[in-house]
Amino acid sequence: MASQDHTDIAPQIGYDDFMKVDIRVGTIVSAEPFPEARKPAFRLVIDFGPQIGTRKSSAQITVRHSLDELVGRQVMAVVNFPPRQIGPMRSEVLTLGFPDAEGNVVLASVTQDVPNGGRLF
């Protein structure tokens, strides 16, 4: 399987395929440096509400985001990928973002507060 260039449009899928990816909103409750990561990253703890709870994530967002702006921010993440070991940490969700013009990650977030755990549709 060839790796996909992030600028290419992915193959067309049906709505049922889209619904297999569980994207939820959560609030960052903790953000710390993650010096053990291979690429510069922060270690996040995100609260997805009572049904899902808190989950850990390694996020390569150090260029466009600072630690002091992250706590309290609502972000989107895929919550149904298998956990992934990143250095000494087990990343439980994939925090989502988009590349800026230089390829640095900008977090995907909501523009108004919504309940934690809400699913993207």
CSV table of C-alpha atoms in Angstrom, one decimal, residues 1-115:
chain,number,residue,atom,x,y,z
A,1,MET,CA,0.0,0.0,0.0
A,2,ALA,CA,1.5,3.4,-1.0
A,3,SER,CA,1.6,6.1,1.5
A,4,GLN,CA,-0.8,9.0,0.8
A,5,ASP,CA,0.5,12.5,0.3
A,6,HIS,CA,-1.4,14.7,2.7
A,7,THR,CA,-2.2,17.1,-0.2
A,8,ASP,CA,-4.0,14.4,-2.3
A,9,ILE,CA,-7.7,13.9,-2.1
A,10,ALA,CA,-8.4,10.5,-0.5
A,11,PRO,CA,-10.5,7.9,-2.5
A,12,GLN,CA,-14.2,8.4,-2.3
A,13,ILE,CA,-15.9,6.5,0.6
A,14,GLY,CA,-19.5,6.1,1.7
A,15,TYR,CA,-21.1,7.6,4.8
A,16,ASP,CA,-20.9,4.3,6.6
A,17,ASP,CA,-17.1,4.3,6.2
A,18,PHE,CA,-16.9,7.8,7.6
A,19,MET,CA,-19.0,6.8,10.6
A,20,LYS,CA,-16.4,4.1,11.5
A,21,VAL,CA,-14.0,6.9,12.4
A,22,ASP,CA,-15.2,8.2,15.8
A,23,ILE,CA,-14.2,11.8,16.1
A,24,ARG,CA,-15.1,13.5,19.4
A,25,VAL,CA,-14.6,16.9,21.0
A,26,GLY,CA,-12.8,17.1,24.3
A,27,THR,CA,-11.2,19.7,26.6
A,28,ILE,CA,-7.5,19.7,27.3
A,29,VAL,CA,-7.1,19.3,31.0
A,30,SER,CA,-3.3,18.9,31.1
A,31,ALA,CA,-0.5,19.8,28.7
A,32,GLU,CA,3.2,19.1,29.3
A,33,PRO,CA,6.4,19.0,27.4
A,34,PHE,CA,7.2,15.5,25.9
A,35,PRO,CA,11.0,15.5,25.5
A,36,GLU,CA,11.1,11.7,25.0
A,37,ALA,CA,9.2,12.0,21.7
A,38,ARG,CA,11.2,11.5,18.5
A,39,LYS,CA,9.7,14.7,17.0
A,40,PRO,CA,8.9,17.8,19.2
A,41,ALA,CA,5.5,17.1,20.9
A,42,PHE,CA,3.4,17.9,23.9
A,43,ARG,CA,1.8,15.3,26.1
A,44,LEU,CA,-1.9,16.1,26.4
A,45,VAL,CA,-4.7,14.7,28.7
A,46,ILE,CA,-8.1,15.4,27.1
A,47,ASP,CA,-11.5,15.1,28.9
A,48,PHE,CA,-14.1,13.6,26.6
A,49,GLY,CA,-16.9,13.6,29.1
A,50,PRO,CA,-18.4,10.9,31.4
A,51,GLN,CA,-19.0,8.3,28.7
A,52,ILE,CA,-15.4,8.2,27.4
A,53,GLY,CA,-13.4,9.8,30.2
A,54,THR,CA,-9.9,11.3,29.9
A,55,ARG,CA,-7.5,10.0,27.3
A,56,LYS,CA,-3.8,10.8,26.7
A,57,SER,CA,-2.4,12.0,23.4
A,58,SER,CA,1.0,12.9,22.0
A,59,ALA,CA,0.6,15.9,19.7
A,60,GLN,CA,3.2,17.5,17.4
A,61,ILE,CA,1.9,21.0,17.9
A,62,THR,CA,4.9,22.7,19.5
A,63,VAL,CA,5.5,25.2,16.6
A,64,ARG,CA,2.0,26.8,16.4
A,65,HIS,CA,0.8,26.2,20.0
A,66,SER,CA,2.3,27.0,23.5
A,67,LEU,CA,1.6,25.0,26.6
A,68,ASP,CA,0.0,28.0,28.4
A,69,GLU,CA,-2.7,28.3,25.7
A,70,LEU,CA,-3.7,24.6,25.6
A,71,VAL,CA,-5.4,23.9,29.0
A,72,GLY,CA,-9.1,24.6,28.7
A,73,ARG,CA,-9.1,24.5,24.9
A,74,GLN,CA,-11.6,22.2,23.2
A,75,VAL,CA,-10.1,20.0,20.4
A,76,MET,CA,-11.1,17.2,18.2
A,77,ALA,CA,-9.7,13.7,18.3
A,78,VAL,CA,-10.2,10.2,16.9
A,79,VAL,CA,-11.1,8.1,19.9
A,80,ASN,CA,-11.4,4.6,18.3
A,81,PHE,CA,-7.9,4.0,16.9
A,82,PRO,CA,-5.9,1.5,18.8
A,83,PRO,CA,-3.5,3.0,21.4
A,84,ARG,CA,0.0,3.7,20.1
A,85,GLN,CA,3.3,3.6,22.0
A,86,ILE,CA,5.2,6.8,21.6
A,87,GLY,CA,8.4,6.6,23.6
A,88,PRO,CA,7.5,6.0,27.2
A,89,MET,CA,3.8,7.1,26.7
A,90,ARG,CA,0.8,5.2,25.4
A,91,SER,CA,-1.1,7.7,23.1
A,92,GLU,CA,-4.8,6.7,23.4
A,93,VAL,CA,-6.4,9.2,20.9
A,94,LEU,CA,-5.3,11.0,17.7
A,95,THR,CA,-5.6,14.7,18.3
A,96,LEU,CA,-6.5,16.3,14.9
A,97,GLY,CA,-5.0,19.3,13.2
A,98,PHE,CA,-4.2,20.8,9.8
A,99,PRO,CA,-0.9,21.9,8.4
A,100,ASP,CA,-0.1,25.6,8.0
A,101,ALA,CA,1.7,26.9,4.9
A,102,GLU,CA,5.0,25.6,6.4
A,103,GLY,CA,3.6,22.2,7.3
A,104,ASN,CA,3.3,22.9,11.1
A,105,VAL,CA,0.2,21.5,12.8
A,106,VAL,CA,-2.6,23.8,13.8
A,107,LEU,CA,-5.2,22.1,16.1
A,108,ALA,CA,-8.6,21.4,14.8
A,109,SER,CA,-11.1,22.8,17.2
A,110,VAL,CA,-14.7,24.1,17.6
A,111,THR,CA,-15.6,27.8,17.5
A,112,GLN,CA,-18.1,27.6,20.3
A,113,ASP,CA,-18.2,25.6,23.5
A,114,VAL,CA,-20.0,22.2,23.1
A,115,PRO,CA,-20.4,19.4,25.6
